[in-house]
């Protein structure tokens, strides 16, 4: 995965860049989620909330896998790890926002709908 903050002049700026990119991606995903939620019935809204909770857990663990994050030995992660985790989370969050937007065209239960 190419670095989205590769032009940062130092590690601290790279980490801050990744944090800002993730915040922007989170805001975009929240907008997509809110738009989808407005179209759903109560069961759909509950299912979406549960799916989002599970997705966030997946995203965090997937980024641990992709970056080699070591939860048991934090010293092993190095100073670049927050930036790497942020960039990974940003990419997955942007993808999730697209998926939620696509879901608006495919109401729950319509298996014939193409995304």
Short mmCIF file of C-alpha atoms in Angstrom, two decimals:
data_model
loop_
_atom_site.label_atom_id
_atom_site.label_comp_id
_atom_site.label_asym_id
_atom_site.label_seq_id
_atom_site.Cartn_x
_atom_site.Cartn_y
_atom_site.Cartn_z
CA UNK A 1 0.00 0.00 0.00
CA UNK A 2 1.59 3.32 -1.00
CA UNK A 3 1.92 5.93 1.72
CA UNK A 4 -0.68 8.69 1.59
CA UNK A 5 1.59 10.87 3.74
CA UNK A 6 4.91 10.13 2.05
CA UNK A 7 5.70 13.80 1.53
CA UNK A 8 5.65 14.58 5.27
CA UNK A 9 8.98 16.13 6.31
CA UNK A 10 9.32 13.95 9.44
CA UNK A 11 7.64 11.12 11.32
CA UNK A 12 5.61 13.36 13.60
CA UNK A 13 4.17 15.20 10.60
CA UNK A 14 3.51 11.88 8.86
CA UNK A 15 1.56 10.63 11.85
CA UNK A 16 -0.42 13.88 12.02
CA UNK A 17 -1.12 13.66 8.28
CA UNK A 18 -2.41 10.09 8.66
CA UNK A 19 -4.61 11.16 11.58
CA UNK A 20 -6.15 13.97 9.53
CA UNK A 21 -6.73 11.69 6.54
CA UNK A 22 -8.45 9.14 8.78
CA UNK A 23 -10.66 11.83 10.34
CA UNK A 24 -11.74 12.95 6.86
CA UNK A 25 -12.44 9.35 5.82
CA UNK A 26 -14.43 8.77 9.03
CA UNK A 27 -16.52 11.87 8.32
CA UNK A 28 -17.22 10.65 4.79
CA UNK A 29 -18.21 7.24 6.08
CA UNK A 30 -20.51 8.83 8.68
CA UNK A 31 -22.26 10.80 5.93
CA UNK A 32 -22.73 7.64 3.87
CA UNK A 33 -23.98 5.73 6.92
CA UNK A 34 -26.43 8.49 7.85
CA UNK A 35 -27.79 8.63 4.29
CA UNK A 36 -28.27 4.87 4.23
CA UNK A 37 -29.78 4.81 7.71
CA UNK A 38 -32.39 7.36 6.62
CA UNK A 39 -33.61 4.90 3.97
CA UNK A 40 -33.85 1.88 6.28
CA UNK A 41 -36.66 0.57 8.44
CA UNK A 42 -36.02 -0.06 12.16
CA UNK A 43 -34.71 -3.59 11.55
CA UNK A 44 -32.40 -2.34 8.83
CA UNK A 45 -31.10 0.45 11.07
CA UNK A 46 -30.33 -2.02 13.84
CA UNK A 47 -28.61 -4.35 11.39
CA UNK A 48 -26.57 -1.44 10.05
CA UNK A 49 -25.51 -0.41 13.56
CA UNK A 50 -24.42 -3.97 14.35
CA UNK A 51 -22.63 -4.29 11.03
CA UNK A 52 -20.77 -1.02 11.63
CA UNK A 53 -19.63 -2.18 15.07
CA UNK A 54 -18.36 -5.46 13.62
CA UNK A 55 -16.77 -3.67 10.66
CA UNK A 56 -14.80 -1.32 12.92
CA UNK A 57 -13.41 -4.28 14.83
CA UNK A 58 -12.54 -5.99 11.53
CA UNK A 59 -10.87 -2.83 10.23
CA UNK A 60 -8.68 -2.45 13.28
CA UNK A 61 -7.63 -6.11 13.30
CA UNK A 62 -7.07 -6.15 9.54
CA UNK A 63 -4.76 -3.17 9.90
CA UNK A 64 -2.89 -4.96 12.68
CA UNK A 65 -2.40 -7.85 10.27
CA UNK A 66 -1.38 -5.67 7.32
CA UNK A 67 1.09 -3.57 9.31
CA UNK A 68 2.55 -6.25 11.57
CA UNK A 69 1.32 -4.43 14.68
CA UNK A 70 2.36 -6.24 17.87
CA UNK A 71 -0.15 -5.64 20.69
CA UNK A 72 1.93 -7.73 23.08
CA UNK A 73 5.22 -5.89 22.53
CA UNK A 74 4.53 -2.23 21.77
CA UNK A 75 8.24 -1.38 21.70
CA UNK A 76 8.56 -3.58 18.64
CA UNK A 77 6.14 -1.42 16.63
CA UNK A 78 8.37 1.62 16.25
CA UNK A 79 7.47 5.26 15.79
CA UNK A 80 6.13 4.73 12.29
CA UNK A 81 3.37 2.38 13.44
CA UNK A 82 0.73 5.07 14.19
CA UNK A 83 1.15 6.43 10.67
CA UNK A 84 0.94 2.96 9.12
CA UNK A 85 -2.16 2.08 11.13
CA UNK A 86 -3.76 5.41 10.20
CA UNK A 87 -3.08 4.95 6.51
CA UNK A 88 -4.43 1.41 6.56
CA UNK A 89 -7.55 2.49 8.47
CA UNK A 90 -8.06 5.36 6.04
CA UNK A 91 -7.99 3.07 3.01
CA UNK A 92 -10.43 0.60 4.56
CA UNK A 93 -12.72 3.39 5.81
CA UNK A 94 -12.87 4.97 2.35
CA UNK A 95 -13.76 1.58 0.91
CA UNK A 96 -16.47 1.11 3.55
CA UNK A 97 -17.96 4.52 2.71
CA UNK A 98 -18.20 3.45 -0.95
CA UNK A 99 -19.83 0.17 0.08
CA UNK A 100 -22.41 2.00 2.21
CA UNK A 101 -23.16 4.37 -0.66
CA UNK A 102 -23.60 1.41 -3.01
CA UNK A 103 -25.96 -0.21 -0.49
CA UNK A 104 -28.37 2.72 -0.86
CA UNK A 105 -29.15 1.50 -4.37
CA UNK A 106 -29.74 -2.04 -3.08
CA UNK A 107 -32.30 -2.17 -0.28
CA UNK A 108 -31.97 -5.01 2.20
CA UNK A 109 -33.34 -8.30 0.97
CA UNK A 110 -33.13 -7.48 -2.75
CA UNK A 111 -30.75 -10.20 -3.89
CA UNK A 112 -31.24 -9.32 -7.55
CA UNK A 113 -29.68 -5.89 -7.09
CA UNK A 114 -26.26 -5.41 -8.67
CA UNK A 115 -23.68 -3.27 -6.92
#
